[in-house]
PDB file of C-alpha atoms and ligand atoms in Angstrom:
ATOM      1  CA  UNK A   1     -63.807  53.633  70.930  1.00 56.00           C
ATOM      2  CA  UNK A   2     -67.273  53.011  69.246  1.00 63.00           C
ATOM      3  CA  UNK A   3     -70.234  51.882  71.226  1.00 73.00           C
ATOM      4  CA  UNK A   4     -70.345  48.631  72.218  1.00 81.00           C
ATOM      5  CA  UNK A   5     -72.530  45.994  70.726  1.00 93.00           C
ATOM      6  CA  UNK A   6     -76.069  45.587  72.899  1.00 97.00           C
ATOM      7  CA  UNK A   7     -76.198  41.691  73.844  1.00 98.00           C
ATOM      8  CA  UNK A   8     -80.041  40.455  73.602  1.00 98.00           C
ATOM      9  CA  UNK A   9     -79.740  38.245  77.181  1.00 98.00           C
ATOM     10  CA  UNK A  10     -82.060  35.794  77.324  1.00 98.00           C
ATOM     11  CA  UNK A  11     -82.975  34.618  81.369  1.00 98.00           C
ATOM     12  CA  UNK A  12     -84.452  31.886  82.219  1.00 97.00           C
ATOM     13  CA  UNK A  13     -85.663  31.231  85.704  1.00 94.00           C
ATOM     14  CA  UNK A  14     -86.725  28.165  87.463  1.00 93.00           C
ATOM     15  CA  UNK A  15     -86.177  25.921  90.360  1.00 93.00           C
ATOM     16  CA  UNK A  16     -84.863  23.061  87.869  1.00 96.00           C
ATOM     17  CA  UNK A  17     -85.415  20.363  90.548  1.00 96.00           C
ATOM     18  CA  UNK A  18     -84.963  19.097  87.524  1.00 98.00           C
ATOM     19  CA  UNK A  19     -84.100  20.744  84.901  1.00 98.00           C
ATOM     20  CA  UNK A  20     -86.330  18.664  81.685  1.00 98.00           C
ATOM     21  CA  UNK A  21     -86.497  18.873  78.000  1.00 97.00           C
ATOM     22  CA  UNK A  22     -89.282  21.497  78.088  1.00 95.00           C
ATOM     23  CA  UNK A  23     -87.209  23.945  79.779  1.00 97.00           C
ATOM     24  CA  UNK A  24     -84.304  23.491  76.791  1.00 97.00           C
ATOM     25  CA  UNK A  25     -86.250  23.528  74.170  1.00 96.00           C
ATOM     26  CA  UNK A  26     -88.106  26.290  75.532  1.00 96.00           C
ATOM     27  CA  UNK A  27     -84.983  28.310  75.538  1.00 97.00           C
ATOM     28  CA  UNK A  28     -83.540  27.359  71.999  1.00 97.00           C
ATOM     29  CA  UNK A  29     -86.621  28.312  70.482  1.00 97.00           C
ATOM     30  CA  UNK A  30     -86.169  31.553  72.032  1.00 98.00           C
ATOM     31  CA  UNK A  31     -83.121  31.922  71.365  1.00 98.00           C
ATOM     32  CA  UNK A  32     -83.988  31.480  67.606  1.00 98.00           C
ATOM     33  CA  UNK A  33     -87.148  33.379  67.270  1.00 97.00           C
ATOM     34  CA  UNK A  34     -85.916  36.443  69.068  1.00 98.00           C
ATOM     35  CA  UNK A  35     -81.982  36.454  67.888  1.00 98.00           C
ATOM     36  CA  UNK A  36     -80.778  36.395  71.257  1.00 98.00           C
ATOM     37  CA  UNK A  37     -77.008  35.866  72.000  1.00 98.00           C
ATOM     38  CA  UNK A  38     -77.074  34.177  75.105  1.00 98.00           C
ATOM     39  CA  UNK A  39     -79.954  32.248  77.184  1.00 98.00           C
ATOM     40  CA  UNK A  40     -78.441  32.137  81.091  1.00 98.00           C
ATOM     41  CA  UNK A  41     -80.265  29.651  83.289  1.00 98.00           C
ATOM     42  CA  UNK A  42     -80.804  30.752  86.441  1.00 97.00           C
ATOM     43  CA  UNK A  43     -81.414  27.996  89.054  1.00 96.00           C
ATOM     44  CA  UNK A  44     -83.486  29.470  92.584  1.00 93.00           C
ATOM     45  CA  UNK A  45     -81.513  29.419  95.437  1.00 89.00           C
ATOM     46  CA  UNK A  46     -84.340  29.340  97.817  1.00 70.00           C
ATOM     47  CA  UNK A  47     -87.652  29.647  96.069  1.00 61.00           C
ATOM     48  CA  UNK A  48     -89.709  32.409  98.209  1.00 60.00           C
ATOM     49  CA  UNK A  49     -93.319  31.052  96.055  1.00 61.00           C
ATOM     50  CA  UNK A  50     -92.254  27.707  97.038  1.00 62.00           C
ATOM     51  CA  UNK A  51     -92.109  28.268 101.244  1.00 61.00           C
ATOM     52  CA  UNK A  52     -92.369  25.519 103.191  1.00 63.00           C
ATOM     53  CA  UNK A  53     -92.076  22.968 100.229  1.00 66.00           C
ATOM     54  CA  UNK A  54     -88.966  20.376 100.133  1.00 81.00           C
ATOM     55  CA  UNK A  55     -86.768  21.023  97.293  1.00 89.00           C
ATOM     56  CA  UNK A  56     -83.469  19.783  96.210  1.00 92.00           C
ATOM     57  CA  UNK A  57     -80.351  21.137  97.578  1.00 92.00           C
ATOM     58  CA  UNK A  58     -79.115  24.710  94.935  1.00 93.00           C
ATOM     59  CA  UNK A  59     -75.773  22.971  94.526  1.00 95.00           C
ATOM     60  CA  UNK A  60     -77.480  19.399  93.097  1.00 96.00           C
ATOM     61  CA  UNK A  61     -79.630  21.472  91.166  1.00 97.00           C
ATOM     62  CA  UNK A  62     -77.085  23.873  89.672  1.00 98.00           C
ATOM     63  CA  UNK A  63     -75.207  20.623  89.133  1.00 98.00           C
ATOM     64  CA  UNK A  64     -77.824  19.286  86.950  1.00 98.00           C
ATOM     65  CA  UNK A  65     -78.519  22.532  85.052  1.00 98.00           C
ATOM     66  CA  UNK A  66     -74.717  23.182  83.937  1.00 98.00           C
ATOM     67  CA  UNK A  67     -74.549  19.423  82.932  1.00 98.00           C
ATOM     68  CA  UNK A  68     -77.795  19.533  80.568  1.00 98.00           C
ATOM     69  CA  UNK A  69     -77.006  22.848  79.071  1.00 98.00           C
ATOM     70  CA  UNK A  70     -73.293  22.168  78.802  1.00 98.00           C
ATOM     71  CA  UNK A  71     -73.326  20.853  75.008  1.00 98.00           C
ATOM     72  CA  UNK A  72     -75.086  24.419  73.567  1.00 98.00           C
ATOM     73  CA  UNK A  73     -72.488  27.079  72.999  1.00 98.00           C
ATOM     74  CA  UNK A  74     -75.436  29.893  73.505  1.00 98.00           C
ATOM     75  CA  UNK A  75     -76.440  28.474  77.031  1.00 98.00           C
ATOM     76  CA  UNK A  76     -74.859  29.630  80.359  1.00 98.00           C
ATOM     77  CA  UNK A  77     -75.758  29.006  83.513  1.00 98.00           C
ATOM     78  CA  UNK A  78     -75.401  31.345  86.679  1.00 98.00           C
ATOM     79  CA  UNK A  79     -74.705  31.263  90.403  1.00 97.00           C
ATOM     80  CA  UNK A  80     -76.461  34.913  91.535  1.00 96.00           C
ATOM     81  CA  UNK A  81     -79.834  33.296  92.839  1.00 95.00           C
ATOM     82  CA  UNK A  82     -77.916  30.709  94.803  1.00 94.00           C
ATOM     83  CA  UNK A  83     -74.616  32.483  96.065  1.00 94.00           C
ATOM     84  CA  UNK A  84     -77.061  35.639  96.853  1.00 90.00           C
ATOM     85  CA  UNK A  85     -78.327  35.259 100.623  1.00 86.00           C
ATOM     86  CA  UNK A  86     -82.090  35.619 101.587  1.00 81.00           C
ATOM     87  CA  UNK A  87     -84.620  35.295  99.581  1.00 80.00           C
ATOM     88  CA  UNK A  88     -84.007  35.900  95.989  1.00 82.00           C
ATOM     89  CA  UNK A  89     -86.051  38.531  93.909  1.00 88.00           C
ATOM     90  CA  UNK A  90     -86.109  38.543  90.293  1.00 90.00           C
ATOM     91  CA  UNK A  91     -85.900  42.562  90.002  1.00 92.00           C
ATOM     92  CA  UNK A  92     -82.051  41.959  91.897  1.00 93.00           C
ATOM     93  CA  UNK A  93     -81.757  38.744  89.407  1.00 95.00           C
ATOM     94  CA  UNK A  94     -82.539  40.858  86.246  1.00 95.00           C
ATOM     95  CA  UNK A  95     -80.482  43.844  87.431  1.00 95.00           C
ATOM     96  CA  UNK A  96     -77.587  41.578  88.391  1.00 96.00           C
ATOM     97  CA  UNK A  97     -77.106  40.019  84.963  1.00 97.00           C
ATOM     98  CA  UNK A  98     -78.192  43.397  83.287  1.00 97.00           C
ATOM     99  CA  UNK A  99     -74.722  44.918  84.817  1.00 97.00           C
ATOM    100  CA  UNK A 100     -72.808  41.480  84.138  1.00 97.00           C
ATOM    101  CA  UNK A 101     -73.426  41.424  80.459  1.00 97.00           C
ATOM    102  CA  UNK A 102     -73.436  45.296  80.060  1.00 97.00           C
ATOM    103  CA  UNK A 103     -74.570  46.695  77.624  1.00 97.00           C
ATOM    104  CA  UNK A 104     -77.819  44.398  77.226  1.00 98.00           C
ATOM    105  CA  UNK A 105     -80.876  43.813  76.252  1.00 98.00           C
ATOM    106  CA  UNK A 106     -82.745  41.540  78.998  1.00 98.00           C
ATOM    107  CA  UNK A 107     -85.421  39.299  78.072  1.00 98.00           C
ATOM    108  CA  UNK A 108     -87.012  37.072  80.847  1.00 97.00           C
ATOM    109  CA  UNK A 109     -88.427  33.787  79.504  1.00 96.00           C
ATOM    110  CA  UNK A 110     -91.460  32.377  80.772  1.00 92.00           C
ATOM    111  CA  UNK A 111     -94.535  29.866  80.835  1.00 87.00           C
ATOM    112  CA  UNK A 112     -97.567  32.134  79.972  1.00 84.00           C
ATOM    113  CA  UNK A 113     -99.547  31.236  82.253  1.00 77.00           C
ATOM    114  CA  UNK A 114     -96.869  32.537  85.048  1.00 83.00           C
ATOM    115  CA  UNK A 115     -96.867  35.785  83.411  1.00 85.00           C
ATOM    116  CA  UNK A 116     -99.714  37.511  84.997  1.00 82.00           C
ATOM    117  CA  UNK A 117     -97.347  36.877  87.961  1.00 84.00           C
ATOM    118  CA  UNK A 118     -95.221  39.324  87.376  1.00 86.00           C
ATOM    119  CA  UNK A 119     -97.395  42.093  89.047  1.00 80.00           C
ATOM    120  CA  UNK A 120     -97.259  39.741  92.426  1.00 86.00           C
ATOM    121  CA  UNK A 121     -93.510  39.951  92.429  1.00 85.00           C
ATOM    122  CA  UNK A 122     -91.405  42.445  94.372  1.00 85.00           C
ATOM    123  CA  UNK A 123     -91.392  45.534  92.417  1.00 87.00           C
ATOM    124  CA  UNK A 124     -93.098  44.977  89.748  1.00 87.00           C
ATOM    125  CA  UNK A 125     -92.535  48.091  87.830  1.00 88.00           C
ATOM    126  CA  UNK A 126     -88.775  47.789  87.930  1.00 89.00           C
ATOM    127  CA  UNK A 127     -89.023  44.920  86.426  1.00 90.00           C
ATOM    128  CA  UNK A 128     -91.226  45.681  83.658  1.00 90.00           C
ATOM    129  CA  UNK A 129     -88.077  48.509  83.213  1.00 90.00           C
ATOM    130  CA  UNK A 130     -85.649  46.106  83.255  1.00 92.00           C
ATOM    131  CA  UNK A 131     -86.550  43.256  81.004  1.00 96.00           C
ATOM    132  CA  UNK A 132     -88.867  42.443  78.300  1.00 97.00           C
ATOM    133  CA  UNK A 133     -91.033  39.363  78.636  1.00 95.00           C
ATOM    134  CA  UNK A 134     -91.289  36.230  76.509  1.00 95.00           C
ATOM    135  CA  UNK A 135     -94.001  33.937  76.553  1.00 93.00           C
ATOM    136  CA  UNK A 136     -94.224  30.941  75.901  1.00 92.00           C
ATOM    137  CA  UNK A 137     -97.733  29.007  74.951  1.00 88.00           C
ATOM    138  CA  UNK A 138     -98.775  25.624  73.294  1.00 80.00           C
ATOM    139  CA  UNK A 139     -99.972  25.634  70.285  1.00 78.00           C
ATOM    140  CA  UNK A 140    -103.569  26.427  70.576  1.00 77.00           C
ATOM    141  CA  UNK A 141    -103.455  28.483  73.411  1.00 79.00           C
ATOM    142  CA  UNK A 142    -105.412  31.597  73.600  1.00 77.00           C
ATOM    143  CA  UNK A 143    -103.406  34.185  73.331  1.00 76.00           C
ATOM    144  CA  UNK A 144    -106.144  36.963  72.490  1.00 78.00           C
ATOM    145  CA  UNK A 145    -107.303  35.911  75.819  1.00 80.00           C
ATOM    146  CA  UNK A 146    -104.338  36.061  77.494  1.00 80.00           C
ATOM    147  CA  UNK A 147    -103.592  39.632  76.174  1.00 79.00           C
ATOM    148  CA  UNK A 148    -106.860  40.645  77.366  1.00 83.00           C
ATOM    149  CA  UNK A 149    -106.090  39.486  81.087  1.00 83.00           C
ATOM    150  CA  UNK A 150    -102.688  41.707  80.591  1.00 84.00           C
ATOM    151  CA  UNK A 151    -103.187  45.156  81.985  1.00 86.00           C
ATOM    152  CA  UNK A 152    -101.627  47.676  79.346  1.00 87.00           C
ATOM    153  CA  UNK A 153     -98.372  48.490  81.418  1.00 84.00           C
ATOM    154  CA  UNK A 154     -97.641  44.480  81.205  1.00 85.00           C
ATOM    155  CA  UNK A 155     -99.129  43.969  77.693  1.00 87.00           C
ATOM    156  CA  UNK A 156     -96.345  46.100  76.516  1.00 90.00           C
ATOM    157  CA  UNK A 157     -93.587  44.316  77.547  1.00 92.00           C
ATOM    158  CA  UNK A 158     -94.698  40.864  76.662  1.00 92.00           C
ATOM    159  CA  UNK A 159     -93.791  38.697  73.734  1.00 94.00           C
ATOM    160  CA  UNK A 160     -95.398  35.613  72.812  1.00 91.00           C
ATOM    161  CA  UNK A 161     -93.834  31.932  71.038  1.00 93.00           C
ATOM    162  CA  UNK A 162     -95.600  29.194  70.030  1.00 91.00           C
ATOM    163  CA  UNK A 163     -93.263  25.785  71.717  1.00 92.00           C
ATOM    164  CA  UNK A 164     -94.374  22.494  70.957  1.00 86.00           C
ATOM    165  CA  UNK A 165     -97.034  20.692  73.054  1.00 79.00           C
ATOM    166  CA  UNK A 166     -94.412  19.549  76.100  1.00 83.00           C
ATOM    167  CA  UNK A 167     -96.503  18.288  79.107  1.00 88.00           C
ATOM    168  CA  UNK A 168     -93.443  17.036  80.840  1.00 94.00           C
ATOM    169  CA  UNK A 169     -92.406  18.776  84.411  1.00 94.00           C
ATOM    170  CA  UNK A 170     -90.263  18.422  87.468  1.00 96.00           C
ATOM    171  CA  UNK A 171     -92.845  17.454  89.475  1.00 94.00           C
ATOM    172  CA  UNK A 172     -93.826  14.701  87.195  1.00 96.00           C
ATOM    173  CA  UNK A 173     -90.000  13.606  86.369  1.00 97.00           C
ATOM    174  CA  UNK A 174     -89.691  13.826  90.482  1.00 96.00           C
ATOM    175  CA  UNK A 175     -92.487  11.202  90.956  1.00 96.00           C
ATOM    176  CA  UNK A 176     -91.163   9.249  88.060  1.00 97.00           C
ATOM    177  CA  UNK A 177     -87.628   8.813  89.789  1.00 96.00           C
ATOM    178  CA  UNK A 178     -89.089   8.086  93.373  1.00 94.00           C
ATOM    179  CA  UNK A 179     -91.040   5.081  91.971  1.00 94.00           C
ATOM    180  CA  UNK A 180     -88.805   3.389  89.446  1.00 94.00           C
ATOM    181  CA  UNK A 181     -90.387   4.516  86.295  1.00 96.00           C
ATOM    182  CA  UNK A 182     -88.373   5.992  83.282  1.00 97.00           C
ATOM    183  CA  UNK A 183     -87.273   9.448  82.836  1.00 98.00           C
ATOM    184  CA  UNK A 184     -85.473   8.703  79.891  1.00 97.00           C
ATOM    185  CA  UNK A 185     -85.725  11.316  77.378  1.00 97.00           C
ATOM    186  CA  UNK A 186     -87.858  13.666  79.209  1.00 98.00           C
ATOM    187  CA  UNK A 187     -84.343  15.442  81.030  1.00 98.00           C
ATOM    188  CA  UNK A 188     -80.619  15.130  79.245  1.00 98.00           C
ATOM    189  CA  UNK A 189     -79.099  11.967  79.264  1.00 98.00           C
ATOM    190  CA  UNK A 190     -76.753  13.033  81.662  1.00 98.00           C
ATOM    191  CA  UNK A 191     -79.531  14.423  84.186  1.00 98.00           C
ATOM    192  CA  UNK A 192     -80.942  11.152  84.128  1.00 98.00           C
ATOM    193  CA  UNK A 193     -77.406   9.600  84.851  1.00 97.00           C
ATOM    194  CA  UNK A 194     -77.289  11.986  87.591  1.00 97.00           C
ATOM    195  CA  UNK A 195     -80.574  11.101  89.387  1.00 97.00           C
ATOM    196  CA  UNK A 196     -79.986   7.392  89.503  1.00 95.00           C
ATOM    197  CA  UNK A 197     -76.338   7.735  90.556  1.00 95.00           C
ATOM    198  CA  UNK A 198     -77.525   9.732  93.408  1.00 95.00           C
ATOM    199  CA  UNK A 199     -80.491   8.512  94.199  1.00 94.00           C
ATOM    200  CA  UNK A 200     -81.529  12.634  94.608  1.00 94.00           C
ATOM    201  CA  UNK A 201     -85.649  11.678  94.170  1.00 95.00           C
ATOM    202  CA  UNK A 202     -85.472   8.454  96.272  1.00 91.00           C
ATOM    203  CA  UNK A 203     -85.783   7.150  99.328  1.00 77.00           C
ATOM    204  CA  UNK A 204     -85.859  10.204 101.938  1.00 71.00           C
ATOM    205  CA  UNK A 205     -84.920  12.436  99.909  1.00 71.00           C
ATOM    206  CA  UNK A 206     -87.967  11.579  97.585  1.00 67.00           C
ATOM    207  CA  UNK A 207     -90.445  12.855  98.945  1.00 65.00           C
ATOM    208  CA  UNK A 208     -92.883  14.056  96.251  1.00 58.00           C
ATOM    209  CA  UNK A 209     -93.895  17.617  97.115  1.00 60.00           C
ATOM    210  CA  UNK A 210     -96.818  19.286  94.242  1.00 63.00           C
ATOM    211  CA  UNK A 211     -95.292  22.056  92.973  1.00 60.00           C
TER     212      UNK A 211
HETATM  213  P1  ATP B 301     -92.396  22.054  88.965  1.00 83.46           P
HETATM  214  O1  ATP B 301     -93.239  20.924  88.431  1.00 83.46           O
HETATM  215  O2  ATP B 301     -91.522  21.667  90.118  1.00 83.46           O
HETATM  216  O3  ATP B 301     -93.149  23.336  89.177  1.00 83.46           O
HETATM  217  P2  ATP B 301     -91.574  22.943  86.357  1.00 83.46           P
HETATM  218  O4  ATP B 301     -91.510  21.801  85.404  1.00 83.46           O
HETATM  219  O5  ATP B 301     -92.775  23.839  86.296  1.00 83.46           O
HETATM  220  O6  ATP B 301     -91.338  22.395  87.823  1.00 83.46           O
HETATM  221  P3  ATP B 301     -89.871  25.172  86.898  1.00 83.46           P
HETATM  222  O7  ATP B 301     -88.439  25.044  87.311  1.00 83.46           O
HETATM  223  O8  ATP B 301     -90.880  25.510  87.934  1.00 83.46           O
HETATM  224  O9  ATP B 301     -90.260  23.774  86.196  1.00 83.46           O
HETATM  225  O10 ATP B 301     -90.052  26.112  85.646  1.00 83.46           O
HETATM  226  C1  ATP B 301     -89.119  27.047  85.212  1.00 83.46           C
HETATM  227  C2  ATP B 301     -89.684  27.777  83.978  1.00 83.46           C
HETATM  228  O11 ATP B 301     -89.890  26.855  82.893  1.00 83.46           O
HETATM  229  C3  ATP B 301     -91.035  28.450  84.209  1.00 83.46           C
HETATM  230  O12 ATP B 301     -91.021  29.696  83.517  1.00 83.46           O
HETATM  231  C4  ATP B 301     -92.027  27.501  83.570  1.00 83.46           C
HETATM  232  O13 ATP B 301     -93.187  28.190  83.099  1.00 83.46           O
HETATM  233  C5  ATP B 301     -91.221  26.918  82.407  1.00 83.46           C
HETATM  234  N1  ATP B 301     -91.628  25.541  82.069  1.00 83.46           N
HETATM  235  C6  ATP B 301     -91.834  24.522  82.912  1.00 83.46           C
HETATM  236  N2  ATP B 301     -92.188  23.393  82.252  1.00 83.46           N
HETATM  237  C7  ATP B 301     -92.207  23.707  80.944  1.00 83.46           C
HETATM  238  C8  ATP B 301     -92.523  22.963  79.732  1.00 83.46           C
HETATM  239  N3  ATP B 301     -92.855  21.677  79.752  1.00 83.46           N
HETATM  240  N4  ATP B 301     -92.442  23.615  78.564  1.00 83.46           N
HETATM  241  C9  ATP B 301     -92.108  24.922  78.553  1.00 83.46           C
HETATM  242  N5  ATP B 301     -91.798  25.680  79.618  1.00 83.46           N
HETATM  243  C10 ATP B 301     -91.863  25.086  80.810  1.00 83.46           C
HETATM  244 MG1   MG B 302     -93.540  25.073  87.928  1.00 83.46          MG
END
């Protein structure tokens, strides 16, 4: 039998409380500009940099993640952060999906301003082995400066892409659906369904928390 074909794995982590239109078209454009097959969404099960902060229940959240990437053929979604118990690392994430798409390439989308991050997370030089980084900036950013804040064993592994200006976030769609005003077009249609038939970012459960 020949060698099997390396799959380019995109992974995108978040706490998707809710999942928005930055975070999609994020993705696609990752998806496009480095040929990846696959972009797999990975909703937190228990967000260890969010301690002590209220967040939406994993299963509500997953819920709204499969529903908003459910229409793109090259979007998945997995379970692994939320079925995995304790805390949730993204080393054990990354080495997870490494061994469930085998053989792969593993690219871990993110914000570039989270990216200097990295070296706070468990392990950080596993996961420099494990995954290549892409990150994403707004046109205009500074990316010479960011690559000078990147010490050379990070620098190596990082990619950058240019996604349109998107100031939208969860905590802002969050406050949005706790006082009545529209979300409409910032998340999928159906997301927005979702959050009024629920009521998930009203009443008690709305409690806005700054993420
Ligand atoms: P919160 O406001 O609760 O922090 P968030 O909008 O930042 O939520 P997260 O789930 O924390 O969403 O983010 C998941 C990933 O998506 C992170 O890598 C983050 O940098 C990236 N991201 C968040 N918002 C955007 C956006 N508007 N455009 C592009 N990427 C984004
Ligand atoms: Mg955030």
């Amino acid at each position: 039998m020949g060698e099997a074909t390396v799959r380019r794995v995109g992974v995108m982590g978040g706490t998707f409380d809710p999942i928005h239109t930055g975070h999609l078209v994020t993705a696609e454009e990752a998806l496009f500009g480095f040929a990846l097959d696959v972009v797999v969404f990975v909703p937190a099960g228990r967000p260890w940099q969010k301690e002590g902060l209220q967040v939406a229940p994993p299963e509500e959240r997953f819920l709204m993640t499969a529903i908003a990437t459910a229409s793109n053929p090259a979007f998945e979604v997995s379970r692994v952060e939320i079925d995995r118990p304790g805390p949730t690392y993204t080393v054990d994430t990354l080495r997870d999906l490494k061994r469930a798409f085998a053989p792969a390439e593993m690219y871990f989308i993110t914000g570039a301003d989270a990216v200097l991050q990295i070296l706070t997370w468990k392990d950080p030089e596993r996961v420099l082995e494990e995954a290549w980084f892409i990150a994403a900036t707004r046109p205009g950013y500074d990316l010479d400066r960011l690559e000078k804040q990147l010490p050379p064993e990070l620098g190596r592994r990082v990619l950058t892409m240019e996604i349109p200006a998107l100031a939208i976030s969860s905590t802002d769609i969050r406050r949005r659906a706790r006082e009545g005003r529209p979300i409409r077009y910032l998340v999928p249609e159906a997301v927005d369904r979702y959050i009024r038939k629920t009521g998930l970012y009203r009443g008690e459960r709305g409690e806005v928390v700054e993420a």
